[in-house]
CSV table of C-alpha atoms in Angstrom, one decimal:
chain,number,residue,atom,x,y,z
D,30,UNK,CA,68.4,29.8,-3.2
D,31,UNK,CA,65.1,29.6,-1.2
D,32,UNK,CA,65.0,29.2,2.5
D,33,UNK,CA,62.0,27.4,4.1
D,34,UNK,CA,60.8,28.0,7.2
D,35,UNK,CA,59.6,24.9,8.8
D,36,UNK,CA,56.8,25.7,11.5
D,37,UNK,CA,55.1,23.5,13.7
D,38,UNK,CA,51.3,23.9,14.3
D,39,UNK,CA,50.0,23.1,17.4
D,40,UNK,CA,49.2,19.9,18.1
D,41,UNK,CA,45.8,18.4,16.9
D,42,UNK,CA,43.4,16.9,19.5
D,43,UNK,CA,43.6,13.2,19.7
D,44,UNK,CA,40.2,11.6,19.1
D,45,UNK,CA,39.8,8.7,21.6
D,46,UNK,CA,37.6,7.1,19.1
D,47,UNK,CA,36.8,3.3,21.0
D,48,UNK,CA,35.5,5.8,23.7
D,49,UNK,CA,34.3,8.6,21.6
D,50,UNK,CA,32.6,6.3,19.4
D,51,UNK,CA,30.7,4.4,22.4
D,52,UNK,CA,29.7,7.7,23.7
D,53,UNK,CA,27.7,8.4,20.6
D,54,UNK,CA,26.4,5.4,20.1
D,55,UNK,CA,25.4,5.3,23.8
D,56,UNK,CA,23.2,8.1,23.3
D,57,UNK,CA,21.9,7.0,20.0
D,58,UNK,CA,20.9,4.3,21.5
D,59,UNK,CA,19.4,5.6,24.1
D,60,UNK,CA,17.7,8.2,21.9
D,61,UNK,CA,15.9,5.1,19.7
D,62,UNK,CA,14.8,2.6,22.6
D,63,UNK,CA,12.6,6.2,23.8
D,64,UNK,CA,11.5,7.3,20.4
D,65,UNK,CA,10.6,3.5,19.3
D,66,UNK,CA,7.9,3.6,22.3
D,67,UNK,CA,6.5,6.6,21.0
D,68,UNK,CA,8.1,9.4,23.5
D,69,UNK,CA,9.6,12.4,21.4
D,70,UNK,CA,10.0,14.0,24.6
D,71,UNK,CA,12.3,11.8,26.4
D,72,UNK,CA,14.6,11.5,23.6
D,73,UNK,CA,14.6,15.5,23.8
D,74,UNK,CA,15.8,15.0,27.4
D,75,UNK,CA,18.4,12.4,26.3
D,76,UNK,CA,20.4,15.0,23.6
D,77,UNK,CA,19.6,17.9,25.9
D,78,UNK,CA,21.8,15.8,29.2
D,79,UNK,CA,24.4,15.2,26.7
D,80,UNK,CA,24.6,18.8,25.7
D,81,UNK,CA,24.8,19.6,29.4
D,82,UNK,CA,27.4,17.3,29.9
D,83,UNK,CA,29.5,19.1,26.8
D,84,UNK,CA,28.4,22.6,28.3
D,85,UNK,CA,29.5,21.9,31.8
D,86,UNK,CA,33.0,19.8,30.9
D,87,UNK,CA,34.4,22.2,27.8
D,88,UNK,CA,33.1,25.7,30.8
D,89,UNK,CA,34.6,23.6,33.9
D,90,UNK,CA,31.6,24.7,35.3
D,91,UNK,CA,31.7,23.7,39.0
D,92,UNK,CA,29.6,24.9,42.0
D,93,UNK,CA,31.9,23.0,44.4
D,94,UNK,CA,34.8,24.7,43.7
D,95,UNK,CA,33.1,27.9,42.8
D,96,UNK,CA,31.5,27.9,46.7
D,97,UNK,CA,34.6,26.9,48.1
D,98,UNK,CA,36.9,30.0,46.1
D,99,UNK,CA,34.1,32.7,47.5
D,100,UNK,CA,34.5,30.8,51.5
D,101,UNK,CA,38.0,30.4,51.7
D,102,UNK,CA,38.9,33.3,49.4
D,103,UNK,CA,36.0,35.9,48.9
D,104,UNK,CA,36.2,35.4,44.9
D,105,UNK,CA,33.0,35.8,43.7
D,106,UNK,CA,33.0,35.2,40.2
D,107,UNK,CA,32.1,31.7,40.0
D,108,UNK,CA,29.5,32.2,42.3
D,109,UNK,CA,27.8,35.5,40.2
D,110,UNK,CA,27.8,32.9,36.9
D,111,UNK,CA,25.5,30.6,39.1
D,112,UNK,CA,23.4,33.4,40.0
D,113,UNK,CA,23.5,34.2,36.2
D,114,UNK,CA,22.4,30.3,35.2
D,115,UNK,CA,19.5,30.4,37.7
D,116,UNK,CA,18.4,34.0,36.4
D,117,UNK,CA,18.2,32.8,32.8
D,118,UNK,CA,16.5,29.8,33.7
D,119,UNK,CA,13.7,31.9,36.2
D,120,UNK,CA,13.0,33.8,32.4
D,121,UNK,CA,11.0,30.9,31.5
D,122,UNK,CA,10.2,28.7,34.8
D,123,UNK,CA,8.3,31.2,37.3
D,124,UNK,CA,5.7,32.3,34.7
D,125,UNK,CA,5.4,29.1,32.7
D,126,UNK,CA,5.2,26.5,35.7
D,127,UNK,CA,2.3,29.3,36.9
D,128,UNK,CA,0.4,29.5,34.0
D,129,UNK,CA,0.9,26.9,31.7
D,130,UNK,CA,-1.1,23.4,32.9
D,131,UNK,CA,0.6,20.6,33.3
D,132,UNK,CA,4.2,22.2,33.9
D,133,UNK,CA,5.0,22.3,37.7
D,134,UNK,CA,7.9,24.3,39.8
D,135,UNK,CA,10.6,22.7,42.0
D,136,UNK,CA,9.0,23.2,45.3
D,137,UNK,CA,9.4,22.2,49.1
D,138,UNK,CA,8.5,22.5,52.4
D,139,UNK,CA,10.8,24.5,54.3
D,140,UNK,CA,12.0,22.5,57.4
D,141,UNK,CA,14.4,20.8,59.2
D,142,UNK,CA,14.5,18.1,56.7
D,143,UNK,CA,15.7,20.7,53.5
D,144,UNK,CA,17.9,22.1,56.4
D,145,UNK,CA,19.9,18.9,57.5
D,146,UNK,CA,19.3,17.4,54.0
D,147,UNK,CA,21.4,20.3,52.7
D,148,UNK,CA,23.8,20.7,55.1
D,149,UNK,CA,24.8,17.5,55.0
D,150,UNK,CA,25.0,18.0,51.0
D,151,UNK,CA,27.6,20.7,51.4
D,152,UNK,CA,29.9,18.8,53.3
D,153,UNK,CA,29.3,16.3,51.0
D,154,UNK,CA,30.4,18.2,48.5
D,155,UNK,CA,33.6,19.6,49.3
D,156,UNK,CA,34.9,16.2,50.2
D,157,UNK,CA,33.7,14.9,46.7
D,158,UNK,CA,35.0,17.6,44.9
D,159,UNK,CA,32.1,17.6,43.2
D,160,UNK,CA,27.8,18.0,43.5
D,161,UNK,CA,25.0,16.1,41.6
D,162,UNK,CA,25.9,17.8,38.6
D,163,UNK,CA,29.9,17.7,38.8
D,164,UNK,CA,29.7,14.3,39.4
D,165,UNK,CA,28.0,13.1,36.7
D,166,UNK,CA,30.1,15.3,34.6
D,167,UNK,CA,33.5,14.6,35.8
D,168,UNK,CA,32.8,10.9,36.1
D,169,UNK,CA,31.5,11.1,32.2
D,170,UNK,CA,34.8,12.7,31.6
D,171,UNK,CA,37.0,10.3,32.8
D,172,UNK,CA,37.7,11.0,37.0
D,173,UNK,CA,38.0,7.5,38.4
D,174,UNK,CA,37.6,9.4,41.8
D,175,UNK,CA,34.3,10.2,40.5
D,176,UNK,CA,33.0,7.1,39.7
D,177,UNK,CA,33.8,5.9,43.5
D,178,UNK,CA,31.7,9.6,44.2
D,179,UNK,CA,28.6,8.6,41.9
D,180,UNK,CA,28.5,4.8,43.1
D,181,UNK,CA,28.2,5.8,46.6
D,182,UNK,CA,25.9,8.9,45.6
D,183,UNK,CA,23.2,6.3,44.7
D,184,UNK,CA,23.5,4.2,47.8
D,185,UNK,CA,23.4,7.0,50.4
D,186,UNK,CA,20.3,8.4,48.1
D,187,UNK,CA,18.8,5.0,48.4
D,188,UNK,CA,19.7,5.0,52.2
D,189,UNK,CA,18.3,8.7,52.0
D,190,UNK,CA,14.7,7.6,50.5
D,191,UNK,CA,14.2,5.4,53.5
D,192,UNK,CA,14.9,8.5,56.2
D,193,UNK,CA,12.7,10.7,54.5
D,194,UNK,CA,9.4,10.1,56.0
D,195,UNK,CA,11.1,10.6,59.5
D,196,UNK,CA,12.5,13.8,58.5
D,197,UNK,CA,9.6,15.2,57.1
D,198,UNK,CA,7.9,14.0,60.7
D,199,UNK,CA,9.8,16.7,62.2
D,200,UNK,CA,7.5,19.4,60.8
D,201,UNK,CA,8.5,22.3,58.8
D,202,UNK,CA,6.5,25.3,56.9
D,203,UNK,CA,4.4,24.8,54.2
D,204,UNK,CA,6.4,26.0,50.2
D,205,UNK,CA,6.3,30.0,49.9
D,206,UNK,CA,5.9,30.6,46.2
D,207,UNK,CA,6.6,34.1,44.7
D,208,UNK,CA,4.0,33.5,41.9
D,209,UNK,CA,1.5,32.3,44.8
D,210,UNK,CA,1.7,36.3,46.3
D,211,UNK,CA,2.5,38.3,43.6
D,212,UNK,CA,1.1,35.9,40.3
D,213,UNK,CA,3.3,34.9,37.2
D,214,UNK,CA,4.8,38.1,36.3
D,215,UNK,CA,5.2,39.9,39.8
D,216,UNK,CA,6.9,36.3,40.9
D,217,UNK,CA,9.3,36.7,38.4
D,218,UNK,CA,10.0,40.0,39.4
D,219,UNK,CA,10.3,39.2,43.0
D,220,UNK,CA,12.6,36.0,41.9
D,221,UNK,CA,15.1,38.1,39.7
D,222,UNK,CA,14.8,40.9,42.4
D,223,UNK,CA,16.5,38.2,44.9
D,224,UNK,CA,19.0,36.8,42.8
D,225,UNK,CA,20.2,40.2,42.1
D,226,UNK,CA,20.2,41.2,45.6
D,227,UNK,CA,21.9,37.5,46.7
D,228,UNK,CA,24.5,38.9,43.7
D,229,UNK,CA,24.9,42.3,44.9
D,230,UNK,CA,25.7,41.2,48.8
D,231,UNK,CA,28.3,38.2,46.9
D,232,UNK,CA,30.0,41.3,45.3
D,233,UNK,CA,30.0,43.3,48.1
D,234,UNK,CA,31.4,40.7,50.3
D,235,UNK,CA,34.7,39.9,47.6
D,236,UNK,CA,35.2,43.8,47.5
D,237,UNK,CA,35.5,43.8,51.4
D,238,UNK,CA,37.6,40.6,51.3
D,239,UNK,CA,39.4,42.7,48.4
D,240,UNK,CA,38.7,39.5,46.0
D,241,UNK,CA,37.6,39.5,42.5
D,242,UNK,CA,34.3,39.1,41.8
D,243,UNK,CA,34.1,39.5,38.4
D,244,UNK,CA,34.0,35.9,36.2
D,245,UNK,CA,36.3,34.3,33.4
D,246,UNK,CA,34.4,35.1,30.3
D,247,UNK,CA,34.0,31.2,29.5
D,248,UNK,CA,32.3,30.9,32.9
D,249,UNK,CA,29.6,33.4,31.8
D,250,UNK,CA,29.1,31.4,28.5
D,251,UNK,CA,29.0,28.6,30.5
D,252,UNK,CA,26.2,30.3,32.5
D,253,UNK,CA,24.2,31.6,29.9
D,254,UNK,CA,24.5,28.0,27.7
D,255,UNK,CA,23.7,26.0,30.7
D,256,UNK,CA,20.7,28.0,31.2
D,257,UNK,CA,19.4,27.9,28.1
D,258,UNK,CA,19.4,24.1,28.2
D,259,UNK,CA,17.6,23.6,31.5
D,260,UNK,CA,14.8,25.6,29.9
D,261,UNK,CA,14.8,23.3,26.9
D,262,UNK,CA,15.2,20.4,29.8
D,263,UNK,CA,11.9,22.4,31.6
D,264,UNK,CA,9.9,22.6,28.6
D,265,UNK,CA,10.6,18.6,27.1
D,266,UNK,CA,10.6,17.6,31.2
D,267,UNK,CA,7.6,19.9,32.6
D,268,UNK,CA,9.5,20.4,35.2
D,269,UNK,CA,12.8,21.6,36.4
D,270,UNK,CA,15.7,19.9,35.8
D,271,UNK,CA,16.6,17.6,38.3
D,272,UNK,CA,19.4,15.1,39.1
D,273,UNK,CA,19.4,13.0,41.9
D,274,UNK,CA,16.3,11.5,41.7
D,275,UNK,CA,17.7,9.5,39.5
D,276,UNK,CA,20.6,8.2,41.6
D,277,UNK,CA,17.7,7.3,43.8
D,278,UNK,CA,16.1,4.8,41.4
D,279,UNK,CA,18.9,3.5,40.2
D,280,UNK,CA,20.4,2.3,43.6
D,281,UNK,CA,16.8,1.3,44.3
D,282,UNK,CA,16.5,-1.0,41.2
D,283,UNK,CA,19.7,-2.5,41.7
D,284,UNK,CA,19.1,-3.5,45.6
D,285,UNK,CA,15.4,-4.5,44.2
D,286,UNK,CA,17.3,-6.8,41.8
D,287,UNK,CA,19.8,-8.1,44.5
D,288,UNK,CA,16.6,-9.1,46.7
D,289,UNK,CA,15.9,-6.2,48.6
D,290,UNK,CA,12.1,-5.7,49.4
D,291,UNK,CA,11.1,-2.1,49.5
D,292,UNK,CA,7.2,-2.6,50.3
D,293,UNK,CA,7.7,-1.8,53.7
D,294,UNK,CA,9.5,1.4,52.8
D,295,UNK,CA,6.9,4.4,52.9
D,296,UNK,CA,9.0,6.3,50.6
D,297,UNK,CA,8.2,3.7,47.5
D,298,UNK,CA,4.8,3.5,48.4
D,299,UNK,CA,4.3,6.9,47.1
D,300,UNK,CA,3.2,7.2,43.5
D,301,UNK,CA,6.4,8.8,42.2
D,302,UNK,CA,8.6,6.4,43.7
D,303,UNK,CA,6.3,3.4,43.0
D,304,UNK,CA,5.9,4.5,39.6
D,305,UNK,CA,9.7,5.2,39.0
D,306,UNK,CA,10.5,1.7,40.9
D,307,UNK,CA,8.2,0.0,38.6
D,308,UNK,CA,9.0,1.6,35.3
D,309,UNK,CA,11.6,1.6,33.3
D,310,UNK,CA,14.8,3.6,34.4
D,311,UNK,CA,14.4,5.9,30.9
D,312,UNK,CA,10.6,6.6,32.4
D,313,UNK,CA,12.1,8.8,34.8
D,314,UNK,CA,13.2,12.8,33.5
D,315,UNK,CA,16.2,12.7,35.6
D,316,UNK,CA,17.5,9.6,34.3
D,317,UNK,CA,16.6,10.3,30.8
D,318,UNK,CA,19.1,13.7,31.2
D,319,UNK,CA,21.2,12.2,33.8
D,320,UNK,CA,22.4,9.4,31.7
D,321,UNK,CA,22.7,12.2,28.2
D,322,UNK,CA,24.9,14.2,30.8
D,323,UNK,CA,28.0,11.2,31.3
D,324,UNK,CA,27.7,10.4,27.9
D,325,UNK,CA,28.4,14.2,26.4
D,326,UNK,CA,31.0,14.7,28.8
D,327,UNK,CA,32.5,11.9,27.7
D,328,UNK,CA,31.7,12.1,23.9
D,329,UNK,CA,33.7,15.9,24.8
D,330,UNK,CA,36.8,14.7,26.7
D,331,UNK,CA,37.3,11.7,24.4
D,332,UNK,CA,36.9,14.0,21.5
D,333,UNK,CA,39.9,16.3,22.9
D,334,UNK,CA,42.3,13.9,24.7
D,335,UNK,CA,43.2,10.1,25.4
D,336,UNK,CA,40.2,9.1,27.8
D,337,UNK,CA,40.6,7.8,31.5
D,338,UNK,CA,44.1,7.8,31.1
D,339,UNK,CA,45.2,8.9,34.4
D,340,UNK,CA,46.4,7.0,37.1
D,341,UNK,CA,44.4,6.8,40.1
D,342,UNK,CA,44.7,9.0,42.7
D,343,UNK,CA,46.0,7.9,46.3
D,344,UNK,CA,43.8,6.5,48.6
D,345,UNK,CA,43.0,9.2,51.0
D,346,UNK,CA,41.7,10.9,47.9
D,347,UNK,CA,39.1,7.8,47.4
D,348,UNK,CA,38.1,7.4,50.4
D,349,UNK,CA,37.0,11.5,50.8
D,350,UNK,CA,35.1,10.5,47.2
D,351,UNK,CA,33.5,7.9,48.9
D,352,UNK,CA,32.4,9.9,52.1
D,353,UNK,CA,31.0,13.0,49.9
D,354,UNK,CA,29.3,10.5,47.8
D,355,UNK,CA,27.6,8.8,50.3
D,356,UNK,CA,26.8,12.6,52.4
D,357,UNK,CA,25.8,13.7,49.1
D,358,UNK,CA,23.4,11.2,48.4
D,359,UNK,CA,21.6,11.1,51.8
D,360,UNK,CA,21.8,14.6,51.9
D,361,UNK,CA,20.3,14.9,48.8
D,362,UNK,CA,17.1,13.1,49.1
D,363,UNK,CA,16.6,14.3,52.9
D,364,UNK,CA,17.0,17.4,51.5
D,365,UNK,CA,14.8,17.6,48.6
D,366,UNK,CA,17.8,17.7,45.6
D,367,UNK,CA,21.1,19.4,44.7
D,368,UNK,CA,22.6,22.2,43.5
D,369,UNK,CA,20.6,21.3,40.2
D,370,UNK,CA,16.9,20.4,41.7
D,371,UNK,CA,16.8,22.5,45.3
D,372,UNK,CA,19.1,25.5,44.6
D,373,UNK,CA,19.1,25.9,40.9
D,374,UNK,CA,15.6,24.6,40.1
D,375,UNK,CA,14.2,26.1,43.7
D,376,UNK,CA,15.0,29.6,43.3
D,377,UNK,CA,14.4,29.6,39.1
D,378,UNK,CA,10.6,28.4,40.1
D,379,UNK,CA,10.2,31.2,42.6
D,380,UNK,CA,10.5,28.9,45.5
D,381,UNK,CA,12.2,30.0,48.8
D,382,UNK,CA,13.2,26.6,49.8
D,383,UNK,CA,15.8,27.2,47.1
D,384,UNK,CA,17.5,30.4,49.0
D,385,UNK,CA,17.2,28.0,52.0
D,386,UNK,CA,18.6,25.0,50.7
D,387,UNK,CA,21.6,27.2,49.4
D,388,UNK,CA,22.2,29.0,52.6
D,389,UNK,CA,22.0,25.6,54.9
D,390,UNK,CA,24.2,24.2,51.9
D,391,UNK,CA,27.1,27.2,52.0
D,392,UNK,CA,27.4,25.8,56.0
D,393,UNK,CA,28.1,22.5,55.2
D,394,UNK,CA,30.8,23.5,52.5
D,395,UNK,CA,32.7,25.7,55.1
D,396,UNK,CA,33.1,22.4,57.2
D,397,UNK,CA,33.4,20.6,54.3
D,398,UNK,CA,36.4,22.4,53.4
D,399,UNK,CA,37.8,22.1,56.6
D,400,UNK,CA,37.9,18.4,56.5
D,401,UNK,CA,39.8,18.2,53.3
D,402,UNK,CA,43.5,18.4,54.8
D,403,UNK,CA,42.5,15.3,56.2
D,404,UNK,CA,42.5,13.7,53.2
D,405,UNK,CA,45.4,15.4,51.6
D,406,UNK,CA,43.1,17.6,49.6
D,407,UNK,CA,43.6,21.5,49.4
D,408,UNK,CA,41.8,23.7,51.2
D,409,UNK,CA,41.6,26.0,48.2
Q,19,UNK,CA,41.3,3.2,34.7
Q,20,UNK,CA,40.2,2.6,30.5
Q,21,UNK,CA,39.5,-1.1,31.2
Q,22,UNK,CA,37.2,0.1,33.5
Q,23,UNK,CA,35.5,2.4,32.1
Q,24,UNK,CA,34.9,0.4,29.4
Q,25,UNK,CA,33.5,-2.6,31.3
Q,26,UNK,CA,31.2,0.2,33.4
Q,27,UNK,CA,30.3,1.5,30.0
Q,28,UNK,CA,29.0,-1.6,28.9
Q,29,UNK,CA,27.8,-3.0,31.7
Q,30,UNK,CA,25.1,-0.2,32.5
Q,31,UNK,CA,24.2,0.6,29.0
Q,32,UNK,CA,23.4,-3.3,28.8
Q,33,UNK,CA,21.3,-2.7,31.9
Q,34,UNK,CA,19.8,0.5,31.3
Q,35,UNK,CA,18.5,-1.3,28.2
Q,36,UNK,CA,17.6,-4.6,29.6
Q,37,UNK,CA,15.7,-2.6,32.5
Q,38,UNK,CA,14.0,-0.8,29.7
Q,39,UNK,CA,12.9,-3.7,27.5
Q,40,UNK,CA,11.7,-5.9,31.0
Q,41,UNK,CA,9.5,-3.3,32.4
Q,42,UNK,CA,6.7,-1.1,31.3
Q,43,UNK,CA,7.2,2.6,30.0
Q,44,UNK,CA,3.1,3.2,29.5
Q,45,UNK,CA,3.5,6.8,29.5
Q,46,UNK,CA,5.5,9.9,29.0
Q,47,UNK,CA,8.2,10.5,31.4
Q,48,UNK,CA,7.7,12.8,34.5
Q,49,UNK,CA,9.7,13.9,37.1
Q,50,UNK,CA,8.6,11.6,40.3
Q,51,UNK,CA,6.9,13.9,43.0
Q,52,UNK,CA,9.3,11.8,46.1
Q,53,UNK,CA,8.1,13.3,48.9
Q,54,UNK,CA,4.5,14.2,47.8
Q,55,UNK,CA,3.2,10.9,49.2
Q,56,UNK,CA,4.3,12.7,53.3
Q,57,UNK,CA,3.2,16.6,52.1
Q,58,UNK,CA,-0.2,15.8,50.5
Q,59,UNK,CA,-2.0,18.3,52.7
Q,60,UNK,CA,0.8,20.9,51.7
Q,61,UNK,CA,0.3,22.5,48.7
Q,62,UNK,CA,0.6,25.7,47.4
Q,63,UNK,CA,-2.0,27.4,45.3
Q,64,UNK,CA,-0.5,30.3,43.1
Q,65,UNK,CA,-2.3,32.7,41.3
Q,66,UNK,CA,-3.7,31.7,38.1
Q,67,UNK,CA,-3.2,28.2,38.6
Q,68,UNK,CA,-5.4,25.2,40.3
Q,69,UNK,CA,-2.7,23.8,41.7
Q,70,UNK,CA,0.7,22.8,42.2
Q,71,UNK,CA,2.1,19.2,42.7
Q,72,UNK,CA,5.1,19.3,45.0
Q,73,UNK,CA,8.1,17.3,43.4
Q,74,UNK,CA,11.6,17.7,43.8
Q,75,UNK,CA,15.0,16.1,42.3
């Protein structure tokens, strides 16, 4: 007599396929309308945002919750694989954006405009849950909260593009490049030299605070991967990768569309602007990669589980989505990007706006995190 | 929260490509320079290079 043993595997993934399916197509589709008009480069941009979005939603790479673990409790792991993902990306940036013509640095005045702007960012953010990036990913992976964050992202960046000019008004100093004082190479070196000092003073702080500060092994993959693709977005782009500028045009096309006249609004008289107004949304880098981002992250969580099939969180919990989006995307444009363009694209081009942005930014997240009890979210 | 997701699915992929075949796309994409209209007198030369354009995200 033979006995069997009857095992059971683990469970398989369940395809979503309706949304899976869409998700691809999305993207193919997205992919042909570019390389139809002859722009091999924008369709690089297009599969590069929808490996970003795979990258960032299979790591759970977040900034917000990574700044708001090293505030409330000194970890500093989360924080270090940042460090890592601009370091990897400052490999390539710094010395190309210096030498090679046409390829351009994310830089900005440093001012009470980046100051505000990013301040206002990192409270944003804390209430969100979520920055330029997070949004787009967790709303591409199925957060209904986050689709209430990235709706009213665009309008305060829209709102956002109309303060500008007055901010900038207010003065500021002109953009201190490494590769302007030292040239390609010694800017790199002076760039990596301050993210590993920022990196040294983050460990040093969790070791006082008796936190960890070392990260989770998929975090540092996560870096390393995410890095690599905003150099491929750098080199296809010409410039750094960037995220809400996009929100920016496409609240500004919509409230052109619903009758709203922007010719009076200096912002859009400027050529980027103008241009980006004029064009068509895939015309614009950040939308091109932007819209590739929500549809990886949701080609990746339809591919694992059911899609969107949670219920909807309270109401408390909407309205804080709301509020960050909105802080978020005023913040944002007064403040000359996110995470992604000012912090992550700043400091990987050698710009100190980036170190500024990030430092005005950590302020706004430790009040940030001190109005989420109000909205029944966790300090922690 | 499928239903929609679906509908916003469709609804901006219809736009996105409606927006696309309405207006012009004459040239390769770039990253809009959204505050270089106010900053024009502030640039930053660096070494090696003519000059840079300031753009942001």
């Amino acid at each position: 007599m033979t006995t069997t043993t009857l095992s059971t595997s683990p469970a398989l993934p369940r395809l979503d396929w309706p949304f899976l399916i869409a998700a691809v197509l999305g993207t193919a589709a997205l992919v042909a309308l570019v390389t139809l008009d002859g722009h091999p480069a924008s369709a690089a941009l297009v599969v590069l945002g929808f490996a970003l979005g795979v990258a960032f939603l299979k790591a759970e790479f977040s900034f917000t919750a990574a700044w708001r673990r090293f505030l409330t409790k000194g970890e500093a792991g989360g924080l270090l694989a940042v460090l890592l993902l601009i370091a990897v990306a400052a490999l390539v940036i710094v010395p190309v954006a210096a030498l090679v013509p046409g390829f351009g640095g994310a830089i900005a005045p440093i001012g009470p405009s980046l100051v505000i702007g990013a301040f206002v960012f990192g409270v944003g953010m804390q209430l969100a849950n979520g920055c330029g990036s997070g949004t787009l990913y967790t709303a591409g992976g199925g957060s209904g909260r986050m689709l209430i964050a990235l709706a009213l992202f665009i309008v305060g960046s829209v709102i956002g593009s109309l303060h500008l000019p007055v901010f900038l008004a207010l003065g500021g100093v002109d953009p201190i490049l490494a590769s302007a004082y030292f040239g390609p190479w010694g800017g790199l070196a002076v760039t990596l030299a301050s993210i590993a000092a920022v990196a040294l003073v983050v460990a040093l702080i969790a070791q006082v605070r008796n936190a960890t500060f070392k990260p989770r092994p998929l975090i540092v993959i996560g870096a390393i991967v995410i890095g690599a693709l905003s150099i491929g977005v750098f080199l296809a782009g010409h410039h750094p990768w960037s995220v809400t500028f996009g929100f920016t045009v496409w609240g500004a096309k919509l409230a052109a569309l619903a009758g709203f006249d922007f010719s009076g609004a200096a912002f859009w008289q400027w050529p980027g602007p103008k241009r980006a107004l004029a064009e068509s949304t895939l015309s614009d880098t950040s939308s091109l990669t932007n819209l590739g981002m929500i549809l990886g992250a949701m080609a990746a969580a339809a591919a694992t589980k059911p899609f969107a099939h949670t219920p909807w969180p309270p109401a408390r919990s909407l309205i804080a989505a709301a509020i960050g989006g909105l802080l978020m995307g005023w913040g944002a444009r007064i403040g000359f990007g996110c995470n992604i363009g000012a912090f992550v694209g700043g400091v990987a081009s050698g710009s100190l706006h980036g170190w500024v942005w990030f430092a005005a930014a950590l302020g706004g997240c430790a009040i940030g995190i001190r109005l989420r009890p109000l909205f029944g979210l966790s300090r922690e | 929260m499928r239903l929609v997701y679906a509908l916003i699915l469709m609804a901006g992929l219809a736009a996105v490509v409606a927006d696309h075949l309405a207006s012009p796309s004459s040239a390769r994409a770039v990253s809009p320079e959204d505050f270089a209209g106010a900053c024009a007198l502030r640039r930053a030369v660096p070494v090696g290079a003519e000059e840079i354009t300031l753009s942001s995200s």
